[in-house]
Every structure is written in C-alpha cells, then in structure tokens.
C-alpha positions as a printed Julia matrix, in Angstrom:
331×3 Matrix{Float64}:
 -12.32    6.79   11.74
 -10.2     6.47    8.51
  -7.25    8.77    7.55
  -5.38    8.39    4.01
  -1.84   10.16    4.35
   0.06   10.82    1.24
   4.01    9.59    1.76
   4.82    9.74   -1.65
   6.48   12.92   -3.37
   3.48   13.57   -6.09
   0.16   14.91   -5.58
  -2.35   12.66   -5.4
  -6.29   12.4    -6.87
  -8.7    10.47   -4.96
 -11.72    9.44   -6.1
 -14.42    8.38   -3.48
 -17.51    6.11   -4.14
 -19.84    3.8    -1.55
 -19.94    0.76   -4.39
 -16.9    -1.05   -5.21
 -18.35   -1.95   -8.47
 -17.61    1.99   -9.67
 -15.81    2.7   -12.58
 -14.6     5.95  -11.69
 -14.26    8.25  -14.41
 -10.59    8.3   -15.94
  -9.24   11.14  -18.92
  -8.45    8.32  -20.79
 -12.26    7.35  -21.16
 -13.63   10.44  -21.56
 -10.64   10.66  -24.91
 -12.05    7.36  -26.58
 -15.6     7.94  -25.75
 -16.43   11.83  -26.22
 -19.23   12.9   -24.82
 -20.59    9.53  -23.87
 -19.97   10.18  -20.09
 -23.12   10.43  -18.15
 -24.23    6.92  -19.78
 -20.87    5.07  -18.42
 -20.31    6.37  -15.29
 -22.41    7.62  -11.61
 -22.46   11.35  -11.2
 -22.25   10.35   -7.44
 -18.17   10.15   -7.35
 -16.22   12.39   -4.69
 -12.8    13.45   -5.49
 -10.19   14.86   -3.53
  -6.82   16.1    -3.85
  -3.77   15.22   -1.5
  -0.55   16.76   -1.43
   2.5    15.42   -0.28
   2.81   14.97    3.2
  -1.21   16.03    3.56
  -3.56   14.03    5.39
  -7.9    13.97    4.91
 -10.54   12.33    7.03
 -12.53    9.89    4.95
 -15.81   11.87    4.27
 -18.65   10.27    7.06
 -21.27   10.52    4.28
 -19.23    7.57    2.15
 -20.05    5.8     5.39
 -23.12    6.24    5.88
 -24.16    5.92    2.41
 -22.35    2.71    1.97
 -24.15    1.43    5.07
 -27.39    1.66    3.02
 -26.06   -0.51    0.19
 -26.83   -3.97   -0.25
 -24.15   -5.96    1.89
 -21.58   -5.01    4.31
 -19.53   -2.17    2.54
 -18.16    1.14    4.03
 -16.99    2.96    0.96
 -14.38    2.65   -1.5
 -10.85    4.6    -2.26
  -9.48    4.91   -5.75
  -6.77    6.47   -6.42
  -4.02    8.09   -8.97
  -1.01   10.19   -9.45
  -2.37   13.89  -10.84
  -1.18   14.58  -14.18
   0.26   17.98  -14.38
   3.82   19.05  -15.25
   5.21   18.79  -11.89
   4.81   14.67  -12.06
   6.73   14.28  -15.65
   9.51   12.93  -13.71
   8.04   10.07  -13.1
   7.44    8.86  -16.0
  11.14    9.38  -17.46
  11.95    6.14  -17.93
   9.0     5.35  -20.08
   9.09    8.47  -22.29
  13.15    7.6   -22.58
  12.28    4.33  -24.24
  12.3     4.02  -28.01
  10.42    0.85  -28.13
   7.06    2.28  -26.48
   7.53    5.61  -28.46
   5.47    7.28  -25.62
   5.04   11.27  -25.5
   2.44   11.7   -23.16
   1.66    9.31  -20.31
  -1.71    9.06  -18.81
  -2.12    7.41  -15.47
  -5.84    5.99  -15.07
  -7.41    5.66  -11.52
  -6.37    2.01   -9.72
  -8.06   -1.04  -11.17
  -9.18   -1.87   -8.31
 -10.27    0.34   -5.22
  -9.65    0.14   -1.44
 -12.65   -1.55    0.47
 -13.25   -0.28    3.92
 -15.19   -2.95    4.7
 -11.82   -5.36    3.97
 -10.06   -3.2     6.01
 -12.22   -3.3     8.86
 -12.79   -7.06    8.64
  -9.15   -7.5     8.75
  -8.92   -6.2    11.89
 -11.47   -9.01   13.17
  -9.42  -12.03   12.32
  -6.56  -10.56   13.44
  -8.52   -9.99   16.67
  -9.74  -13.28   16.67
  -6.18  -14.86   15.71
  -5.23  -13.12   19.37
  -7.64  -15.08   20.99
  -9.6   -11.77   22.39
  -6.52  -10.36   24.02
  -5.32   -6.86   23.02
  -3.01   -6.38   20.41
  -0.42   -3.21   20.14
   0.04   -0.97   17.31
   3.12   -2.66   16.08
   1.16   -5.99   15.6
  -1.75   -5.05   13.74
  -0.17   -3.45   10.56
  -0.66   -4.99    7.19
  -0.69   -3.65    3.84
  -2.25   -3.76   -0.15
  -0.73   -3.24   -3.4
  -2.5    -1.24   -6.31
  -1.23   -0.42   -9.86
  -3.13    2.1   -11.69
  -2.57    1.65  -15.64
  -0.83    3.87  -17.4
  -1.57    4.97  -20.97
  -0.91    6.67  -23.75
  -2.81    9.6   -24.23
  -3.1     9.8   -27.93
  -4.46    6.56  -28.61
  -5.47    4.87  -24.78
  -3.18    2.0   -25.16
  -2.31    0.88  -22.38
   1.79    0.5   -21.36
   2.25   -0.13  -17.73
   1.32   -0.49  -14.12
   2.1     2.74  -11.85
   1.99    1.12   -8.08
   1.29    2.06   -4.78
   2.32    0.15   -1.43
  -0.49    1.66    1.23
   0.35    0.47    4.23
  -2.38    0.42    6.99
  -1.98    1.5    10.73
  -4.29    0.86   13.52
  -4.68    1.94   16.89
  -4.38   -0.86   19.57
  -7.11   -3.47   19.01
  -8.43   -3.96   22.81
 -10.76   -6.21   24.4
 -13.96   -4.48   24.35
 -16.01   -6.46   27.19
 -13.31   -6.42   29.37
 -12.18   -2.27   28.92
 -15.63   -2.26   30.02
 -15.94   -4.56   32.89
 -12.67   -3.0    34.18
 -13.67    0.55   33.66
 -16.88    0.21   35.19
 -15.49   -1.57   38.62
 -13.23    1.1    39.06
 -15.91    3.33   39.13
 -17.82    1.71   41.96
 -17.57    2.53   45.45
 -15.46   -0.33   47.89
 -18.06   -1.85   48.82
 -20.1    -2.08   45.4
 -16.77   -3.67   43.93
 -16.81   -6.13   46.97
 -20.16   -7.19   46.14
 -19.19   -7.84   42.84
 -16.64   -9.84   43.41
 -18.78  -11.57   45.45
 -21.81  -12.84   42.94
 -18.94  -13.14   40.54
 -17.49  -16.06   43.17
 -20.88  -17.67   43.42
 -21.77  -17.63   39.39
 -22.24  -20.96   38.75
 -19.06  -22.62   36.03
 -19.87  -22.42   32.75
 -21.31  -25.54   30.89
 -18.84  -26.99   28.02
 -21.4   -26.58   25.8
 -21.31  -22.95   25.62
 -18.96  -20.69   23.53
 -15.39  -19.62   24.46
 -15.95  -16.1    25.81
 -12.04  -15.4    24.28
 -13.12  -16.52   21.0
 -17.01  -14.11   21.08
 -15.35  -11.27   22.25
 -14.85   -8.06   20.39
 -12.73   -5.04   20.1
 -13.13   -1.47   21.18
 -13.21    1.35   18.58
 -10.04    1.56   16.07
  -8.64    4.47   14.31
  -7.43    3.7    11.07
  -4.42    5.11    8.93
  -3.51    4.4     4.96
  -0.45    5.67    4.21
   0.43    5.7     0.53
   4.18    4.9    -0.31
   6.04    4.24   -3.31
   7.01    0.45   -3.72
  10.62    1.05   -3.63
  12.88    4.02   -3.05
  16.88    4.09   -4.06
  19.03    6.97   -2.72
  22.01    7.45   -4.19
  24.38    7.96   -0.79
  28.08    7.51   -3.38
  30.32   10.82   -3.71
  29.51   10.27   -7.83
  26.81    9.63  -10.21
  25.45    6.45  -11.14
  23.26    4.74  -13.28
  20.72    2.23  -11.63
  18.74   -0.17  -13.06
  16.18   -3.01  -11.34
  16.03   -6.02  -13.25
  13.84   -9.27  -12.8
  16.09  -11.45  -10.85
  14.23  -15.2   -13.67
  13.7   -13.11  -17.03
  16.86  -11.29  -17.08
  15.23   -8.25  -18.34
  15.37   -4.81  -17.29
  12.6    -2.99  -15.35
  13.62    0.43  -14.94
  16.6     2.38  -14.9
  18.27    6.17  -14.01
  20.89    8.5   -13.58
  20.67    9.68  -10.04
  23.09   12.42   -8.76
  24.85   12.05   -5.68
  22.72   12.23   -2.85
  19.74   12.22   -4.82
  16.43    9.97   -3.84
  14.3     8.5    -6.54
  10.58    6.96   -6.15
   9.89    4.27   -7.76
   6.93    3.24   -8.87
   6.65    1.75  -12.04
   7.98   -1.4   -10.99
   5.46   -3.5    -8.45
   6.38   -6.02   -5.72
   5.0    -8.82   -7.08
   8.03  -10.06   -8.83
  11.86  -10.61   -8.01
  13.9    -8.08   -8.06
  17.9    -7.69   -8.81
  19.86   -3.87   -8.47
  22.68   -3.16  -10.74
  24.82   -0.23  -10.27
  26.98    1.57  -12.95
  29.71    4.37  -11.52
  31.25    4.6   -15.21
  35.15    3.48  -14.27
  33.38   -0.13  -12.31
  30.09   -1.79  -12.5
  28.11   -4.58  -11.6
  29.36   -8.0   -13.04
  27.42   -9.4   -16.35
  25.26  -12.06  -14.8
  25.23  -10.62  -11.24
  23.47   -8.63   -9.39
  22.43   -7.59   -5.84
  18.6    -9.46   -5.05
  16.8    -6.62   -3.24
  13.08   -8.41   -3.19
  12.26  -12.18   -3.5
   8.53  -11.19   -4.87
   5.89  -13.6    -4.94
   6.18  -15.4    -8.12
   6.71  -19.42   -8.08
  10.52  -20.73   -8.56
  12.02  -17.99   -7.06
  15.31  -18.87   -5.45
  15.06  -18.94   -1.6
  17.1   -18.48    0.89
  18.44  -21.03    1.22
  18.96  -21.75   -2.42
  19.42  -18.39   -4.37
  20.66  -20.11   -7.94
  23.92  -17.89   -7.2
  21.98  -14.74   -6.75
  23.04  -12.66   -3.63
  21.43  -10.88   -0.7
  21.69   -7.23   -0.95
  23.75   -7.87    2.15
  25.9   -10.35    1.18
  25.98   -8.79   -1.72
  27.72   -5.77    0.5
  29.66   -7.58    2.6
  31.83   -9.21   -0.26
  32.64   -5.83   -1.59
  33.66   -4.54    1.2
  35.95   -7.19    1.61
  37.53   -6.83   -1.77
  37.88   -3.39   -1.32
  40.02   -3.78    1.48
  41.86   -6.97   -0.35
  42.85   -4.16   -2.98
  43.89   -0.66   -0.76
C-alpha cells in the first residue's frame, strides 16, 4: 500500500513506529544520556536502510499494529541522513564556517514523523473536493516538508535544520460505488442488464432530504508513493567554476554557499523552503551585482514581495532574460 523511494544522493535511515508520539532513538541522545536508554525510549522501533535510488514496502505489521492503537493511526515514518564518511559532503558548508566551529555534524532523526493516517485522510478531502468523480494521477499529488536537526557531536548543541521535500504520489482516486456498479453490469447477461435498467427506471426520485450520493461516495483502493527529494538542487551547466551562494531574499544574509565545478550537481539541503530565497553567482572575472540577486523561491513567510510587487527583486527568469540581452548589447 505505501512505498518510500529514496531520490536523494545519500543513504537514508528510517526509523518505523505505530505511535506518532515516539521519540525515536537518535546518537545524539544516547551521547548526553549514557546508558539511560531503555528508560527514554520503546524497544518496539523498526529501522531500515535505503539507498539511493532504492525503494521498500512499508512493513504490514506497522499497519496492523497501529490499527490497534487508540485512534485512527496507520504508522509513522521518521527519518535521517546516515552518518558515515560517504555523507561528509553534505555538511561542507557548515564544517567550512568559523563561526559554528563545527568538526563533526550529527544529524538527529526528523522532529516530527510522517503520519499515514494524514496521508490517507488527505486523499479523502481531495476526493471529496472532486465531488465523488475520479481524479488522475497528476491531480492528486501533494507534498510535506521535514528538517531533522543537526548537531554537534561533541557537546549535542544543536546548529541547523537538514530538510527533506517528500513528495507523495497516488494512483488514480476512482469512484468506488460506481467501478462497482459498472463492473458488475458488464458482467450480466443482456437480458439481466435489461432488467436492471429497468427497476432502475421505476426507482422512485430521491427525497431532498436525503444525502448527495456525490458527496457519500468513496474511493477504490490507492497505492501510495513518498519520494524523498532534496529541497533544492543547483547544477552548474557554465564552461567554468563558480561560486554559489542562496541568500534570504528580507534578511540579506547568506544561507549557504559552494564551489561547484563545471557540470557538477549539488543537493541542497540545509536550507528549507519555508523562507525566500535569492541565488548569487560568482565566475571570478563577473558576478552578481551588490544588492541583486536572482529570486528563485517566494517561501512562505509574511511581507514577501509578490509578483506583482517584488521590492526590485527579480524572477529567476527575468532575471535571465536581461542578461541575455546585455550580453548581446556588448558582442
């Protein structure tokens, strides 16, 4: 029923539990607590590993031992990058600045997990939003955003988010009473089907008082996919190399910056979606103006210049568009 695919380009832990009120059991805890473990934390927690590009089935017994909670749950997904050398990377730009004097990064499990139940209940309203009537792939996708903390791992302070965007797939949402209605007619002979055409003609109307039937109906059975990507991804596609760097479009300050080689594609992940975003690029011999900058993500934050009234920030593609021009002004 549920399938987590890993899109990102780390392996992944996963950490599987049927309350949502788990505190699944991080390095960073076991560090500041010694020995303290089996009073903190449920000896009941599933974890899994997931390369990149793998896929796993969510384990049925989550399922069915959520079902037997108090409530309507189905399970919960944590999750976190695995820290091993390979992933080091990642975590560049923090151990590159001075200020947070950082030597070895520890990423905790999400703060907060993925509820299947959510998930599933989604899938109702947007059902229900329809009307009853069946709904294609393409319309039923939405998404979540989690940030598992990072911290340091000789002391457990805590520095900074590292975010996921899992974006979740479904397989058409269809009308349930009437895949059934239709399915079954076609399996009767002519002149069953004739006959019940005919008590359908004679079925007295319905009174006003009852229910929409649109509105009541349900769905059929849905497969469900959570992909895992990073938030944002810049590729370097210039003949040179090139120093990046997002900044937040209000505070003016910088989020995360780094070299990348021509041709070279960087995750990143240490910077959420939740706030507005501005890309600067640095070639060396020209650069982006002092003050300026290409706005690659509005965010969600309040006071954010729209579209219609940017404060003089630009569109990544206006932002194009007007270089291009002034190329060709100069050649």
């Amino acid at each position: 029923v549920f399938e987590i695919r890993n899109h990102t380009t780390h392996e992944l832990e996963l950490a599987f539990h049927p309350d949502p009120m788990h505190k699944p059991r991080n390095p960073v805890d076991l560090l500041l607590s010694p020995g303290k473990e089996g009073k903190n934390y449920s000896s009941h927690q599933h974890t899994e590993r997931l390369f990149p590009g793998a896929a796993l089935q969510v384990p049925s017994l989550l399922l069915e031992s959520a079902l037997q909670l108090e409530g309507s749950h189905l399970g919960s997904v944590w999750m976190r990058p695995v820290n091993n050398d390979e992933n080091v990377s990642l975590f560049d730009f923090l151990i590159d600045d001075k200020e947070l004097d950082l030597e070895e990064p520890v990423v905790c499990f999400s703060s907060r997990p993925v509820q299947l139940a959510k998930v599933v209940h989604e899938s109702e309203k947007l059902f229900k939003a329809a009307n009853g009537g069946d709904l294609p792939p393409e319309k039923v996708r939405s998404g979540i955003r989690l940030s598992c903390p990072i911290a340091d791992g000789s002391d457990g302070v805590l520095i900074a988010p590292f975010c996921y965007a899992i974006e979740i797939r479904r397989s058409p949402l269809v009308n349930d009473l009437r895949s059934f209605s239709d399915s079954t007619v076609r399996g009767f002979s002519d002149a069953a089907e004739g006959r019940v055409k005919a008590e359908s003609q004679m079925a007295k109307p319905q009174p006003k008082s009852q229910k929409n039937p649109k509105t009541d109906a349900t769905h059929g059975p849905v497969a469900y996919t959570l992909m895992l990507h990073p938030p944002i991804i810049i590729e370097n596609l210039l003949p040179t190399q090139g120093r990046f760097e997002l900044m937040h479009a209000t505070r003016k300050s910088v989020l995360w910056f780094a070299d990348i080689q021509p041709g070279e594609k960087i995750s990143v992940h240490t910077v959420g979606l939740d706030v507005p975003l501005l890309l600067l690029v640095n070639l060396g011999f020209c650069r982006t103006p002092i003050g300026e900058g290409a706005l690659i993500h509005h965010g969600s934050e309040k006071g954010v210049p729209t579209t219609s009234n940017q404060g003089g920030l630009k569109s990544l593609g206006k932002a194009v568009t007007k270089g291009t021009k002034q190329i060709g002004k100069t050649l």
